[in-house]
XYZ file of C-alpha atoms in Angstrom:
315
model
C 60.347 88.054 45.342
C 63.947 88.234 45.905
C 65.063 84.702 44.690
C 69.131 85.617 45.057
C 68.862 84.180 48.853
C 67.384 80.402 47.218
C 70.291 80.458 45.012
C 72.492 78.470 47.209
C 69.684 75.975 48.416
C 68.650 75.791 44.242
C 72.481 74.198 43.977
C 72.209 72.087 46.956
C 68.748 70.122 45.802
C 70.667 70.102 42.352
C 73.564 68.161 43.596
C 70.976 65.983 45.544
C 69.021 65.470 42.358
C 72.430 64.575 40.377
C 73.338 62.099 43.320
C 69.967 60.131 42.515
C 70.144 59.978 38.989
C 74.028 59.199 38.743
C 73.108 55.532 39.417
C 70.111 55.682 36.207
C 73.393 56.839 34.546
C 75.783 54.419 35.725
C 77.950 57.043 36.777
C 80.222 55.684 39.982
C 79.520 57.971 42.994
C 81.546 57.014 45.805
C 84.373 58.674 48.055
C 86.519 59.663 45.026
C 83.661 62.168 43.985
C 84.259 63.712 47.308
C 87.675 63.846 47.210
C 87.865 65.443 44.216
C 85.486 68.234 45.226
C 87.548 68.300 49.084
C 90.795 68.367 46.438
C 90.106 71.152 44.232
C 88.614 73.477 47.499
C 92.150 73.908 47.969
C 92.234 76.636 45.376
C 88.533 77.445 45.342
C 87.096 79.078 47.981
C 87.909 76.148 50.598
C 91.330 77.397 51.644
C 91.546 80.969 50.521
C 88.429 81.231 53.428
C 90.252 80.046 55.862
C 93.760 81.069 54.721
C 92.281 84.971 54.600
C 92.942 84.792 58.346
C 96.538 86.177 57.621
C 94.976 89.605 55.864
C 92.914 90.122 59.069
C 96.073 89.718 61.004
C 98.019 92.667 58.705
C 94.729 94.480 59.446
C 94.584 94.557 62.595
C 98.589 95.898 62.893
C 97.522 99.102 60.712
C 94.347 99.250 62.520
C 95.008 98.695 66.156
C 99.190 98.536 65.902
C 101.873 95.902 65.728
C 101.604 94.954 69.727
C 97.853 94.052 69.127
C 98.443 92.013 65.949
C 101.377 90.182 67.569
C 99.472 89.833 70.527
C 96.118 87.659 68.348
C 98.979 86.097 66.152
C 100.386 84.575 69.083
C 97.351 83.193 70.347
C 96.438 82.358 66.498
C 99.414 80.003 67.025
C 98.961 79.176 70.283
C 95.190 77.427 69.434
C 97.050 75.761 66.092
C 99.582 74.197 68.348
C 96.583 73.186 71.022
C 95.425 71.673 67.896
C 98.011 69.792 66.967
C 99.304 68.496 70.494
C 95.111 67.425 70.738
C 95.609 65.722 67.265
C 98.550 63.684 68.580
C 97.656 62.807 72.358
C 94.037 61.795 71.591
C 93.639 61.112 67.997
C 90.361 59.760 68.589
C 88.521 62.685 70.670
C 90.301 65.459 68.788
C 88.031 64.410 65.515
C 84.934 63.951 67.222
C 85.467 67.707 68.577
C 86.410 68.835 65.261
C 82.904 67.581 64.446
C 81.387 69.647 67.239
C 82.807 72.943 66.331
C 82.783 72.743 62.879
C 78.755 72.421 63.246
C 79.400 75.692 65.664
C 81.283 77.185 62.999
C 79.599 76.636 60.326
C 76.011 77.594 61.933
C 77.331 80.846 63.407
C 78.488 81.701 60.159
C 75.594 80.699 57.672
C 72.444 80.909 59.889
C 70.722 83.891 58.751
C 70.057 84.782 62.035
C 73.681 84.893 62.597
C 76.389 85.682 59.908
C 77.979 88.831 59.960
C 77.168 90.047 63.293
C 80.563 90.236 65.634
C 78.507 90.593 69.282
C 76.322 86.957 69.748
C 74.261 86.373 72.972
C 73.603 82.871 74.286
C 70.654 82.401 71.651
C 72.638 83.216 68.958
C 75.235 80.616 69.717
C 72.128 78.086 70.315
C 70.854 78.598 67.122
C 74.338 78.496 65.215
C 74.900 75.521 66.741
C 71.714 74.384 65.672
C 72.158 75.042 62.583
C 75.516 73.089 62.103
C 74.122 70.201 63.566
C 70.907 70.025 61.149
C 73.318 70.113 58.373
C 76.511 67.724 59.476
C 74.572 64.998 61.319
C 72.595 63.920 58.088
C 75.270 61.857 56.277
C 75.850 60.104 59.841
C 71.703 59.374 59.462
C 72.257 57.977 55.977
C 75.281 55.987 55.894
C 77.058 56.297 59.315
C 80.430 53.861 58.145
C 80.866 56.413 55.396
C 80.890 59.386 57.554
C 83.096 58.127 59.801
C 85.630 56.721 56.955
C 87.330 59.977 56.746
C 88.137 60.795 60.309
C 88.784 56.848 60.883
C 91.571 57.371 58.597
C 93.008 60.472 59.909
C 92.610 58.587 63.679
C 94.749 55.962 62.483
C 96.982 57.911 60.599
C 97.819 59.762 63.819
C 97.933 56.423 66.013
C 95.065 56.124 67.078
C 91.395 54.407 66.460
C 87.542 55.151 66.610
C 85.093 52.269 67.517
C 82.229 53.293 65.691
C 78.904 51.527 66.550
C 76.747 52.383 63.593
C 73.016 52.337 65.422
C 74.450 54.198 68.265
C 75.763 56.842 65.440
C 72.461 56.863 63.503
C 70.390 57.041 67.038
C 71.957 60.133 68.183
C 72.515 61.824 65.061
C 69.007 61.699 64.543
C 68.349 62.842 67.553
C 70.292 65.811 67.518
C 68.930 66.628 64.022
C 65.416 65.961 65.035
C 66.519 68.941 68.339
C 68.465 71.259 65.999
C 65.558 70.932 63.353
C 63.293 71.834 66.235
C 64.950 74.859 67.244
C 65.229 76.485 64.306
C 61.386 75.828 63.113
C 60.162 77.530 65.928
C 62.756 80.193 65.152
C 61.153 80.667 61.851
C 57.697 80.882 63.039
C 58.849 83.433 65.178
C 60.533 85.136 62.740
C 58.708 88.245 61.403
C 60.947 88.903 58.549
C 59.487 85.733 56.430
C 62.432 86.444 53.346
C 64.798 85.408 55.807
C 63.203 82.501 57.434
C 62.939 81.198 53.916
C 66.406 81.147 53.266
C 67.095 79.608 56.275
C 64.355 76.807 55.876
C 65.483 76.053 52.822
C 69.235 75.790 53.426
C 68.336 73.394 56.198
C 66.116 71.251 54.035
C 67.957 71.349 50.400
C 71.411 70.301 53.182
C 68.832 67.159 54.483
C 68.046 66.427 50.590
C 71.806 65.997 49.996
C 73.045 64.647 52.799
C 70.048 61.160 52.285
C 71.173 60.988 48.879
C 74.966 61.904 48.400
C 77.597 60.130 50.054
C 78.621 61.602 52.584
C 82.127 63.366 51.791
C 81.093 64.222 48.799
C 77.372 66.144 50.738
C 79.684 68.186 53.347
C 82.547 69.107 50.727
C 79.243 71.053 48.521
C 77.380 72.098 51.483
C 81.348 73.619 52.014
C 81.826 75.147 49.066
C 78.150 76.251 47.688
C 76.849 77.935 51.291
C 79.801 78.469 53.408
C 83.558 78.881 51.686
C 82.002 80.830 49.143
C 79.175 82.458 51.260
C 82.868 83.897 53.784
C 84.458 85.190 51.232
C 81.604 86.294 49.049
C 80.783 88.579 52.441
C 83.930 88.477 54.309
C 85.350 91.937 54.914
C 88.021 93.285 57.316
C 87.727 93.287 61.437
C 85.362 96.229 62.646
C 83.717 96.685 59.480
C 79.997 95.388 58.570
C 80.391 92.743 56.114
C 80.383 93.921 52.700
C 77.120 92.651 50.141
C 78.145 89.090 48.894
C 79.751 90.105 45.356
C 82.291 87.939 43.326
C 84.432 91.404 43.332
C 84.917 90.740 46.884
C 85.626 86.834 46.804
C 88.062 87.727 44.312
C 89.953 90.312 46.693
C 89.431 87.923 49.424
C 91.220 84.617 47.345
C 94.201 87.180 46.217
C 94.875 88.329 50.051
C 94.789 84.987 51.636
C 97.942 83.800 49.292
C 100.053 84.867 51.693
C 99.085 82.057 54.235
C 97.571 80.009 51.497
C 100.362 78.712 49.657
C 102.391 77.797 52.586
C 99.077 75.531 53.833
C 98.683 74.116 50.618
C 102.042 72.721 50.658
C 101.864 71.598 54.148
C 98.644 69.352 53.136
C 100.758 67.907 50.008
C 103.717 67.196 52.624
C 100.715 65.086 55.328
C 99.572 63.751 52.634
C 102.480 62.518 51.557
C 103.920 61.227 54.747
C 100.773 60.729 56.766
C 98.652 58.969 53.903
C 101.363 57.173 51.903
C 101.522 59.474 48.872
C 100.314 62.482 46.722
C 96.400 61.357 45.423
C 93.327 63.019 44.742
C 92.339 60.721 48.105
C 95.569 61.145 50.176
C 95.012 64.767 49.159
C 91.126 65.064 50.376
C 92.080 63.161 53.949
C 95.559 66.024 54.641
C 93.096 68.804 53.612
C 90.717 67.316 56.371
C 93.348 66.534 58.919
C 94.224 69.885 57.759
C 91.460 71.717 58.910
C 91.205 69.588 62.447
C 94.234 71.735 63.230
C 93.399 74.484 61.769
C 89.356 75.092 62.191
C 90.037 76.284 65.994
C 92.137 78.989 65.861
C 89.997 80.157 62.669
C 87.105 80.083 64.331
C 87.856 81.782 67.694
C 89.882 84.322 64.843
C 86.166 85.130 63.510
C 84.403 85.066 67.189
C 86.951 87.948 68.227
C 88.292 85.884 70.963
C 91.597 86.486 69.735
C 91.896 90.322 69.071
C 89.948 92.898 71.246
C 87.354 93.732 68.390
C 84.951 91.189 67.201
C 85.006 90.060 63.914
C 82.550 89.499 61.072
C 81.818 86.229 59.778
């Protein structure tokens, strides 16, 4: 049996075990641990996987002509501006919408039944959304107040407030997780490719274990880096071509080609941390990066779904 697909869920389980062992070893595992990982992801996998969008647009200019690339870039900019306007006008609603969008983005990009497929049916979207919901709801079940905390800080920094009810959050998250897990389980039973089904169930189970044991900010950061962003970097290719087999060489290429957008993006995160969160520390950098994601996820997601260009892009 090929155990390669099980490496990432194994890393998630190791992180969960470390989270359980930390108190026994008198190692504090608070919000700062997750913040440090989010800050590190500015350079490793996290921000580069999004900044690679610039390479996608440049490739489109070579393949389909400057007019097509300008159209894609204009729509990308428009989606970014819409996200900024929404965050300013309704911070609380926007951060909640961001979580829902992130669930869909994580899902269609990471789910074994949808990743790397440029054309998707409603069933594909349901399976992808179920994956993302199953991953992101667990921290809100385990520690709703801590899970909402960074988003409360973002809403406050943008002039809004989040009125959170822990019991309602936990109940809604649990119901959502159960529905999502049921859909995934039925699909795993139906899937004749048992290795693929095993990988899917392993990822969902390991993400659940991590979400129940680690602080929310840390749990989501580990998943983001180990499964989503690294997977994107290892597989990402150019539009209209099937994803490459996962490789470190491909990840290095993605990091190198992300530089034109990566450098100004990191500068923007630093500026956000300094102006909206009161200074440049690890914690404020993590919050600024999350705020940047609130703004940048919509155009990034639309680009890789193929909705900003005439040719769908594989994720």
